[in-house]
Coordinates of C-alpha atoms in Angstrom, one line a residue:
M20 CA -52.4 196.1 -32.3
K21 CA -54.9 197.5 -34.7
R22 CA -54.7 195.9 -38.2
M23 CA -53.7 198.2 -41.0
P24 CA -56.2 198.4 -43.9
R25 CA -55.2 196.6 -47.0
S26 CA -56.0 199.6 -49.4
L27 CA -54.2 202.7 -48.5
G28 CA -54.3 204.5 -51.8
G29 CA -51.8 204.5 -54.7
H30 CA -51.4 201.9 -57.5
M31 CA -51.5 198.2 -56.9
L32 CA -48.3 196.3 -57.6
W33 CA -49.9 193.4 -59.4
R34 CA -51.6 195.7 -61.9
H35 CA -48.3 197.6 -62.4
L36 CA -46.5 194.3 -63.2
W37 CA -49.5 193.1 -65.4
L38 CA -49.4 196.4 -67.5
W39 CA -45.6 196.0 -68.1
A40 CA -46.0 192.3 -68.9
L41 CA -48.8 193.2 -71.4
L42 CA -46.6 196.0 -73.0
T43 CA -43.7 193.5 -73.3
L44 CA -46.0 190.9 -74.8
L45 CA -47.3 193.5 -77.3
G46 CA -43.8 194.6 -78.1
V47 CA -42.7 191.0 -78.8
W48 CA -45.9 190.6 -81.0
L49 CA -45.1 193.7 -83.0
I50 CA -41.5 192.5 -83.5
L51 CA -42.8 189.1 -84.5
A52 CA -45.1 190.8 -87.1
A53 CA -42.2 192.8 -88.5
V54 CA -39.9 189.9 -88.7
A55 CA -42.6 187.8 -90.3
Y56 CA -43.3 190.5 -92.9
Y57 CA -39.7 191.0 -93.9
T58 CA -39.1 187.3 -93.9
G59 CA -42.1 187.0 -96.3
L60 CA -40.6 189.5 -98.5
H61 CA -37.3 187.8 -98.6
E62 CA -38.9 184.4 -99.3
A63 CA -41.0 185.9 -102.0
D64 CA -37.9 187.2 -103.7
E65 CA -36.4 183.8 -103.5
I66 CA -39.6 182.1 -104.9
N67 CA -39.8 184.7 -107.6
D68 CA -36.2 184.3 -108.8
G69 CA -36.5 180.6 -108.8
Q70 CA -39.8 180.6 -110.8
L71 CA -38.4 183.1 -113.3
A72 CA -35.2 181.1 -113.9
A73 CA -37.1 177.7 -114.1
F74 CA -39.6 179.1 -116.5
A75 CA -37.0 180.7 -118.7
Q76 CA -35.0 177.4 -118.9
I77 CA -38.2 175.6 -119.9
L78 CA -38.8 178.0 -122.8
L79 CA -35.2 177.7 -124.0
R80 CA -35.4 173.9 -124.0
Q81 CA -38.5 173.7 -126.1
N82 CA -38.8 174.3 -129.8
S83 CA -39.1 177.9 -131.1
P84 CA -42.5 179.2 -130.0
S85 CA -45.1 180.1 -132.6
T86 CA -45.7 183.8 -133.1
S87 CA -49.4 183.0 -133.2
H88 CA -49.5 181.7 -129.6
V89 CA -51.8 183.5 -127.3
P90 CA -52.3 182.6 -123.6
P91 CA -55.5 180.9 -122.7
P92 CA -58.3 183.3 -121.7
N93 CA -58.4 182.0 -118.1
A94 CA -54.7 182.4 -117.4
R95 CA -55.2 185.5 -115.3
R96 CA -57.9 183.8 -113.3
L97 CA -55.7 180.8 -112.6
A98 CA -53.0 183.1 -111.0
T99 CA -53.0 182.9 -107.3
L100 CA -51.0 184.4 -104.4
Y101 CA -48.6 181.4 -104.5
A102 CA -48.8 180.9 -108.3
P103 CA -48.5 184.4 -109.7
E104 CA -49.0 185.4 -113.3
L105 CA -45.8 185.4 -115.3
R106 CA -45.0 187.4 -118.5
A107 CA -42.8 186.1 -121.2
V108 CA -41.0 187.5 -124.3
A109 CA -39.0 185.3 -126.8
W110 CA -36.6 186.5 -129.4
E111 CA -35.0 184.6 -132.3
N112 CA -32.0 186.3 -133.9
D113 CA -33.1 189.6 -132.2
Q114 CA -36.7 189.3 -133.6
V115 CA -39.6 189.1 -131.2
V116 CA -41.4 185.9 -131.8
W117 CA -43.4 185.6 -128.7
D118 CA -44.8 188.2 -126.3
T119 CA -47.5 187.1 -123.9
H120 CA -48.5 190.5 -122.6
N121 CA -46.9 193.0 -124.9
M122 CA -43.9 193.5 -122.6
A123 CA -41.2 193.6 -125.4
A124 CA -41.3 197.4 -125.5
L125 CA -40.6 197.6 -121.8
L126 CA -37.3 195.6 -122.1
P127 CA -34.2 197.4 -123.3
S128 CA -32.6 195.9 -126.4
D129 CA -29.3 195.4 -124.6
S130 CA -30.8 193.6 -121.6
R131 CA -28.1 191.7 -119.7
L132 CA -28.5 188.1 -118.9
G133 CA -29.6 187.0 -115.4
L134 CA -31.8 188.6 -112.8
Q135 CA -32.5 192.3 -112.8
T136 CA -35.1 194.8 -111.6
L137 CA -36.9 197.1 -114.1
R138 CA -38.4 200.2 -112.7
S139 CA -40.9 202.4 -114.4
S140 CA -39.8 205.8 -115.6
T141 CA -40.8 209.0 -113.7
T142 CA -42.8 210.2 -116.8
R143 CA -44.7 207.0 -117.0
P144 CA -45.3 205.5 -113.5
G145 CA -46.1 201.9 -113.3
P146 CA -45.3 198.7 -111.6
T147 CA -41.8 197.4 -110.9
W148 CA -40.8 194.2 -112.6
R149 CA -38.5 191.4 -111.6
T150 CA -36.9 190.0 -114.8
Y151 CA -34.9 187.0 -115.7
V152 CA -33.1 186.9 -119.2
A153 CA -31.7 183.7 -120.6
E154 CA -30.0 182.9 -124.0
A155 CA -29.1 179.8 -125.9
Q156 CA -27.8 178.8 -129.3
A157 CA -29.8 176.4 -131.5
P158 CA -28.1 173.6 -133.4
N159 CA -28.8 175.5 -136.7
G160 CA -27.0 178.6 -135.3
D161 CA -30.0 180.7 -134.4
T162 CA -29.8 182.6 -131.1
H163 CA -32.8 182.2 -128.9
R164 CA -33.4 184.6 -126.1
V165 CA -36.2 184.7 -123.5
A166 CA -37.2 187.1 -120.7
V167 CA -39.7 186.2 -117.9
L168 CA -41.2 188.9 -115.9
I169 CA -43.2 189.1 -112.7
D170 CA -44.9 192.1 -111.0
M171 CA -42.9 193.0 -107.7
G172 CA -46.2 194.1 -106.1
W173 CA -46.9 190.4 -105.7
R174 CA -44.0 190.0 -103.1
R175 CA -45.4 192.6 -100.8
T176 CA -48.8 190.9 -100.9
L177 CA -47.1 187.5 -100.2
G178 CA -45.0 188.9 -97.4
R179 CA -48.1 190.5 -95.8
D180 CA -50.0 187.2 -96.2
I181 CA -47.2 185.2 -94.5
A182 CA -47.0 187.8 -91.6
E183 CA -50.8 187.5 -91.1
H184 CA -50.8 183.8 -91.0
I185 CA -48.0 183.8 -88.3
V186 CA -49.3 186.8 -86.3
R187 CA -53.0 186.2 -86.4
P188 CA -53.0 183.2 -83.9
A189 CA -50.8 185.3 -81.5
L190 CA -53.3 188.2 -81.8
I191 CA -56.3 185.8 -81.1
L192 CA -54.4 184.4 -78.0
L193 CA -53.4 187.9 -76.7
P194 CA -56.6 188.2 -74.5
L195 CA -56.1 184.8 -73.1
A196 CA -52.4 185.5 -72.4
A197 CA -53.4 188.8 -70.6
L198 CA -55.8 186.8 -68.3
L199 CA -53.2 184.1 -67.6
L200 CA -50.6 186.8 -66.9
A201 CA -52.9 188.5 -64.4
W202 CA -53.7 185.2 -62.6
A203 CA -50.0 184.3 -62.5
I204 CA -48.8 187.6 -61.2
R205 CA -51.6 187.6 -58.5
R206 CA -50.6 184.1 -57.5
G207 CA -46.9 185.0 -57.6
L208 CA -47.4 188.0 -55.3
A209 CA -49.5 186.0 -52.8
P210 CA -46.4 185.4 -50.5
L211 CA -45.7 189.1 -50.5
E212 CA -49.3 189.9 -49.6
R213 CA -49.1 187.3 -46.7
L214 CA -45.9 189.0 -45.5
S215 CA -47.6 192.3 -45.7
D216 CA -50.4 191.0 -43.5
Q217 CA -47.8 189.6 -41.0
I218 CA -46.1 193.0 -40.8
A219 CA -49.5 194.8 -40.4
V220 CA -50.2 192.8 -37.2
L221 CA -46.8 193.1 -35.6
D222 CA -46.9 194.4 -32.0
L223 CA -43.8 196.5 -31.8
D224 CA -44.4 197.4 -28.2
A225 CA -44.2 193.7 -27.4
G226 CA -41.2 193.1 -29.5
Q227 CA -42.8 190.7 -32.0
T228 CA -40.8 189.8 -35.1
L229 CA -41.5 188.0 -38.4
P230 CA -40.7 184.4 -39.0
A231 CA -37.1 184.2 -40.0
Q232 CA -37.8 181.5 -42.6
Q233 CA -39.9 182.7 -45.6
P234 CA -40.9 180.7 -48.7
F235 CA -38.5 182.7 -51.0
Q236 CA -34.9 184.0 -50.5
E237 CA -36.0 187.7 -51.3
L238 CA -38.7 187.5 -48.7
T239 CA -36.4 186.0 -46.2
G240 CA -34.0 188.9 -46.8
T241 CA -36.9 191.4 -46.2
A242 CA -38.0 189.6 -43.1
H243 CA -34.5 189.8 -41.7
A244 CA -34.3 193.5 -42.5
I245 CA -37.7 194.2 -40.8
N246 CA -36.7 192.1 -37.8
A247 CA -33.4 194.1 -37.4
L248 CA -35.5 197.3 -37.7
V249 CA -37.8 196.0 -35.0
Q250 CA -34.8 195.2 -32.7
R251 CA -33.4 198.7 -33.3
L252 CA -36.8 200.2 -32.5
Q253 CA -36.9 198.1 -29.3
S254 CA -33.4 199.3 -28.3
Q255 CA -34.4 202.8 -28.9
L256 CA -37.6 202.4 -27.0
A257 CA -35.7 201.0 -24.1
R258 CA -33.2 204.0 -24.2
E259 CA -36.1 206.4 -24.3
R260 CA -37.7 204.7 -21.3
R261 CA -34.5 204.8 -19.4
F262 CA -34.0 208.4 -20.4
T263 CA -37.6 209.3 -19.3
S264 CA -36.9 207.7 -16.0
D265 CA -33.6 209.6 -15.7
V266 CA -35.3 212.9 -16.5
A267 CA -38.1 212.1 -14.0
H268 CA -35.5 211.3 -11.3
E269 CA -33.5 214.4 -12.1
L270 CA -36.5 216.7 -11.9
R271 CA -38.2 215.0 -9.0
T272 CA -35.3 215.6 -6.7
P273 CA -35.0 219.4 -7.0
L274 CA -38.8 219.8 -7.3
T275 CA -39.4 217.8 -4.1
A276 CA -36.7 219.8 -2.3
M277 CA -38.3 223.1 -3.5
L278 CA -41.6 221.9 -2.2
L279 CA -40.3 221.0 1.2
Q280 CA -38.2 224.1 1.6
S281 CA -41.0 226.4 0.5
R282 CA -43.3 224.9 3.2
L283 CA -40.4 225.4 5.7
A284 CA -40.0 229.0 4.7
R285 CA -43.7 229.6 5.0
E286 CA -44.1 227.9 8.4
T287 CA -40.9 228.7 10.2
P288 CA -41.0 231.8 12.6
Q289 CA -37.2 232.2 12.5
S290 CA -35.8 234.6 9.9
A291 CA -32.5 232.9 9.6
D292 CA -34.3 229.5 8.9
R293 CA -36.6 231.2 6.4
Q294 CA -33.6 232.7 4.5
A295 CA -31.9 229.4 4.5
A296 CA -35.0 227.7 3.1
L297 CA -35.4 230.4 0.4
A298 CA -31.7 230.0 -0.6
S299 CA -32.3 226.2 -0.9
V300 CA -35.3 226.9 -3.1
E301 CA -33.3 229.2 -5.3
H302 CA -30.5 226.5 -5.5
D303 CA -33.0 223.7 -6.5
A304 CA -34.7 226.0 -9.0
L305 CA -31.4 226.7 -10.7
R306 CA -30.7 223.0 -10.7
A307 CA -34.1 222.3 -12.4
G308 CA -33.5 225.0 -14.9
R309 CA -30.2 223.5 -15.8
I310 CA -31.9 220.2 -16.4
L311 CA -34.5 221.8 -18.6
G312 CA -31.7 223.6 -20.5
Q313 CA -30.0 220.2 -21.1
L314 CA -33.4 218.9 -22.5
L315 CA -33.5 221.8 -24.9
D316 CA -29.8 221.1 -25.9
L317 CA -30.7 217.5 -26.4
A318 CA -33.5 218.4 -28.8
R319 CA -31.0 220.6 -30.8
A320 CA -28.5 217.6 -30.8
Q321 CA -31.1 215.3 -32.3
S322 CA -31.5 217.6 -35.3
L323 CA -27.9 217.4 -36.4
D324 CA -28.3 214.4 -38.7
G325 CA -27.9 215.5 -42.4
Q326 CA -26.4 218.8 -41.6
S327 CA -23.0 219.9 -43.1
T328 CA -19.9 219.7 -40.8
E329 CA -16.8 221.8 -40.6
P330 CA -13.3 221.3 -39.3
V331 CA -13.1 221.8 -35.5
D332 CA -10.0 222.2 -33.5
L333 CA -10.4 220.3 -30.3
C334 CA -7.5 222.1 -28.6
G335 CA -8.9 225.5 -29.2
L336 CA -12.4 224.3 -28.2
A337 CA -11.0 222.7 -24.9
R338 CA -9.2 226.0 -24.0
Q339 CA -12.4 228.0 -24.4
V340 CA -14.4 225.7 -22.2
V341 CA -11.7 225.4 -19.5
A342 CA -11.3 229.1 -19.4
A343 CA -15.1 229.6 -19.1
H344 CA -15.3 227.1 -16.2
A345 CA -12.3 228.3 -14.3
P346 CA -14.3 230.8 -12.1
M347 CA -16.8 228.0 -11.2
A348 CA -13.9 225.6 -10.3
Y349 CA -12.4 228.3 -8.1
E350 CA -15.7 229.0 -6.3
L351 CA -16.2 225.2 -5.6
G352 CA -12.6 224.8 -4.3
Q353 CA -11.6 222.4 -7.1
E354 CA -8.7 222.4 -9.6
L355 CA -9.3 222.5 -13.4
A356 CA -6.4 221.6 -15.7
L357 CA -5.9 221.2 -19.5
E358 CA -3.5 218.8 -21.2
A359 CA -3.2 219.3 -24.9
P360 CA -0.5 219.2 -27.7
P361 CA 0.9 222.4 -29.1
G362 CA -0.5 221.7 -32.6
P363 CA -4.2 221.5 -33.5
V364 CA -6.3 218.3 -33.2
V365 CA -8.9 218.7 -36.0
V366 CA -12.1 216.6 -36.5
Q367 CA -15.1 217.2 -38.7
G368 CA -18.2 218.3 -36.8
H369 CA -20.3 221.1 -35.4
A370 CA -18.2 223.5 -33.1
T371 CA -21.3 224.5 -31.1
M372 CA -22.5 221.0 -30.3
L373 CA -19.0 219.7 -29.5
E374 CA -18.6 222.7 -27.1
L375 CA -22.0 221.8 -25.6
A376 CA -20.9 218.2 -25.0
L377 CA -17.5 219.2 -23.4
R378 CA -19.2 221.8 -21.3
N379 CA -21.7 219.2 -20.0
L380 CA -18.8 216.8 -19.1
V381 CA -16.8 219.5 -17.3
D382 CA -19.8 221.0 -15.5
N383 CA -20.9 217.6 -14.2
A384 CA -17.4 216.8 -13.1
L385 CA -17.2 220.0 -11.2
R386 CA -20.8 219.8 -9.7
H387 CA -21.0 216.2 -8.7
T388 CA -17.5 215.8 -7.0
P389 CA -16.4 217.1 -3.6
G390 CA -14.2 220.1 -3.0
G391 CA -10.6 219.5 -3.7
T392 CA -11.2 217.3 -6.8
L393 CA -8.8 217.6 -9.7
V394 CA -10.7 217.8 -13.0
E395 CA -8.5 217.4 -16.1
V396 CA -9.4 218.0 -19.7
H397 CA -7.1 216.0 -22.1
V398 CA -6.9 216.4 -25.9
G399 CA -4.7 214.4 -28.3
H400 CA -4.3 212.0 -31.1
T401 CA -5.0 208.3 -31.0
A402 CA -2.5 205.7 -32.0
D403 CA -4.2 205.2 -35.3
G404 CA -4.3 208.9 -36.2
G405 CA -7.8 209.8 -34.9
G406 CA -8.5 212.3 -32.3
F407 CA -9.8 212.1 -28.7
L408 CA -11.3 214.5 -26.0
S409 CA -11.3 213.3 -22.5
V410 CA -12.6 214.6 -19.1
R411 CA -11.4 212.8 -15.9
D412 CA -11.6 213.6 -12.2
N413 CA -10.0 211.9 -9.2
G414 CA -13.2 212.3 -7.1
A415 CA -11.2 213.4 -4.0
R416 CA -7.6 213.8 -2.8
D417 CA -5.5 211.2 -1.1
G418 CA -7.3 208.3 -3.0
V419 CA -10.5 208.7 -1.1
R420 CA -13.5 208.6 -3.5
P421 CA -17.0 209.7 -2.6
S422 CA -19.8 207.1 -2.0
A423 CA -22.2 206.3 -4.8
S424 CA -24.9 208.4 -3.1
A425 CA -22.8 211.5 -3.2
S426 CA -22.7 211.7 -6.9
P427 CA -26.2 211.5 -8.6
G428 CA -24.7 210.8 -12.0
L429 CA -24.9 212.6 -15.3
G430 CA -28.4 211.7 -16.1
V431 CA -29.8 214.0 -19.0
G432 CA -26.3 215.4 -19.5
L433 CA -24.8 212.0 -20.3
T434 CA -27.6 211.3 -22.7
L435 CA -27.0 214.6 -24.4
V436 CA -23.3 213.9 -24.8
Q437 CA -24.1 210.4 -26.2
R438 CA -26.4 211.9 -28.8
I439 CA -23.8 214.5 -29.9
A440 CA -21.2 211.7 -30.2
D441 CA -23.5 209.6 -32.3
A442 CA -24.3 212.6 -34.6
H443 CA -20.5 213.1 -35.1
G444 CA -19.5 209.5 -35.7
A445 CA -17.5 209.5 -32.3
V446 CA -17.5 206.8 -29.6
L447 CA -18.3 207.8 -26.0
E448 CA -16.4 205.6 -23.5
Q449 CA -17.0 205.8 -19.7
F450 CA -14.7 204.5 -17.0
Q451 CA -16.3 204.8 -13.5
G452 CA -13.0 204.9 -11.8
T453 CA -11.5 203.2 -8.7
P454 CA -10.0 204.7 -5.4
T455 CA -6.7 204.8 -7.2
E456 CA -7.7 205.7 -10.8
P457 CA -9.7 208.7 -11.9
Q458 CA -13.2 208.6 -13.4
R459 CA -13.0 209.3 -17.1
F460 CA -15.3 210.1 -20.0
T461 CA -13.7 210.0 -23.5
L462 CA -14.9 211.0 -27.0
T463 CA -12.8 209.2 -29.7
W464 CA -12.9 209.9 -33.4
P465 CA -11.8 207.5 -36.0
P466 CA -9.0 208.5 -38.5
D467 CA -10.1 210.3 -41.6

């Protein structure tokens, strides 16, 4: 069998998986960055509050600061990201005695003790300050109060710095991770590619199947499903071959007879023999026409899948078919009977196709049995509540059945009935019959 090309258009699976893996990795990286940033903010708050409280306690424990104290000129230069510049204000008996950065005016006179956040007014925008206020009584009765302040903008800078230190290595490793992901995905899909190659070289005509044991359970299940499909295809091919053989046999017989009878009609000098030959040609032509009509009906039956169904009364359907075939039974010298309950027997299906199936069964029973045969159509309910439709004939009276050569079989008609039964979810059962029991074809529907 010709090997299928690897590239047939469309997207490649490994690239699709790789793209989604990269997007997932990028999403995780962004979440990591956000978590690191907000973690940095939280940790900066904790550090701020601890520094403020510690510095305030140091100021309270020392002697009263001198009003002439001025921070060293390089204090601002010494401030770093992890050692930010602090502002301090000291009061003694409600009098400012120390103010490192002229922050006393910013603090309200009734500032509460502990941690608080001071925001600039809308009229005079400025930074937001985190403040810690502490108070202590001196042995001489004086009240000492200190306030330590820090710019809140520092916490955002610290949070961003912490996030950058955490995320930057991940960002640098992202291209390497992408390459490793591509390699891993390609390697992981290698068994699937090998399975695809095995499928591409399968010879369905020879009935080849895939190895049942695959390296992974998922591929084993896929191989089993494909093997089951191959087996169904083989069964279908076998049915089609048998059907083609049946059609060839059914058509070859009347066509051969027509050829012989037409030669006889052309060559015989007797008028009576010529008329008999022409009548035989007409009979065989009608038979070939019926076979071709059955082929057209079979094509219609194969298109039933997926179409909507409707309730069909099998009793009413059987009465119509029996009434339509009564003249044919009388002409052939046969008996045609119907056995059905007084109430309806309803199944879901297509009335036209079910009528066609019953018509084929009755028509073949009348045509392929000798005169005097009793053909019965039986409709009823099964023991489990389903419905059935049966056509049976005794083949001959007094228990004498015709030989196998006397009945050419249903051929195309039986295939047509089988296809209609499959399309309706019914089961076609065939009983060939014995000299004492009638031949029977039965369509059975399961209960609703």
